[in-house]
Amino acid sequence: MGVDEMEMDVVQELEGHSDRVWSVAWRPGSGTSGRPAMLASCSGDKTVRVWQYNSSRDPFLPHWSCVAVLDGMHQRTIRSCEWSPDGRFLATASFDGTIAIWENVAGDFECVASLEGHENEVKSVTWNCSGTLLATCGRDKSVWIWELQPGNEFECISVLHGHSQDVKMVLWHPCEDVLVSASYDNSIKVWIEDKDTEDWVCAQTLSDSWGHTSTVWTVSFDASGHRLVSCSDDLTLKIWDSRNNLRSEGNLWKHLCTVSGYHDRTIFSVHWSKASGLIATGAGDDCIRIFSEEFNEESTLGGDPTYKMILKKERAHTTDVNCVRWHPQEASLLASAGDDGVVKIWKVASEILH
């Protein structure tokens, strides 16, 4: 199939932020079980906007509208936002060194906690699959793990010092309490809890011969959690695999393949669709690209897989694409955020989803 821009169209441009938009996050369960689809976006304007899909509105009007603006808690750029698995909480991480926890009660948002401890900019926040643990990371080279306590209290249970530079992103495994972190030091680290000591330890560092040669910006798991994709300033994607028990001894993750030759500017964001298995990237060349695993005789016989680009959307934003996120259930929907201050909802043609 050719790389055809017509196979990806804008559903709606969501405008309202007055500065660059750093990240977007779909609320879990969006659009299912009577729960309206909802998307959060965070920006350099120190606000989070919550967007909701309303299918009952006039069919000639845009279906996505801003239903809440969360402000007043952060004094600087909000770099990351993430929903808890049940959609009850939205966590926001800011360059002011704090993390805010917003509780969503019937569409009304109230800040119920403010977490302090990082020395400076907090770059990323992520919830574990049960919603009991929160991880954060920042420019101070540290990773913090927080535990949700009764009464919406959060206790820091571990501070991890393993990276030698700014930590760009943390992400929990979709099924296990295993944490990965990506850093300016070109490495990815895998963290697990030592059951004997109850301390969190680095179980593996993905670097050296198969690792990235420049800043690792983002990581994303596939639906099963068996594979991980990472993107970097070195203009490559790397696919990693873990078919063994994540808590086993020795190397947990194996390098499967490197995807190169498609990007000519930094890859800021990568996201693996849980619904279709496709991988999307956002980069400094203003483009969104979509990749698919290529099934051939060699891979069928047990050889390492290969991934090819199946779609390239030029000028997806008027400047850097900072974030791409697939909808968790609706395979055709992709959200993106850019330095142009705009959030976009895209619909990907069904032909490339299969």
mmCIF file of C-alpha atoms in Angstrom, residues 13 25 56 75 104 108 138 155 169 182 188 191 199 210-211 247 259 288 322 337:
data_model
loop_
_atom_site.group_PDB
_atom_site.id
_atom_site.type_symbol
_atom_site.label_atom_id
_atom_site.label_comp_id
_atom_site.label_asym_id
_atom_site.label_seq_id
_atom_site.Cartn_x
_atom_site.Cartn_y
_atom_site.Cartn_z
ATOM 1 C CA GLU A 13 -9.102 21.161 15.372
ATOM 2 C CA ALA A 25 -4.445 11.946 27.121
ATOM 3 C CA SER A 56 -26.379 14.916 20.467
ATOM 4 C CA GLN A 75 2.932 28.494 38.005
ATOM 5 C CA ASN A 104 -13.380 14.272 38.327
ATOM 6 C CA ASP A 108 -16.568 18.831 37.782
ATOM 7 C CA GLY A 138 12.138 15.316 35.950
ATOM 8 C CA GLU A 155 2.968 9.139 49.950
ATOM 9 C CA MET A 169 9.358 10.150 30.470
ATOM 10 C CA ALA A 182 13.571 7.360 29.243
ATOM 11 C CA ILE A 188 15.921 3.444 29.011
ATOM 12 C CA TRP A 191 12.472 -0.637 37.427
ATOM 13 C CA ASP A 199 12.863 -1.259 47.522
ATOM 14 C CA TRP A 210 21.625 -1.835 20.727
ATOM 15 C CA GLY A 211 20.536 1.324 22.492
ATOM 16 C CA ARG A 247 10.496 -10.406 37.213
ATOM 17 C CA VAL A 259 13.353 1.443 12.397
ATOM 18 C CA ILE A 288 2.809 12.399 11.722
ATOM 19 C CA ASN A 322 4.891 17.124 20.470
ATOM 20 C CA ALA A 337 -0.682 18.184 19.920
#
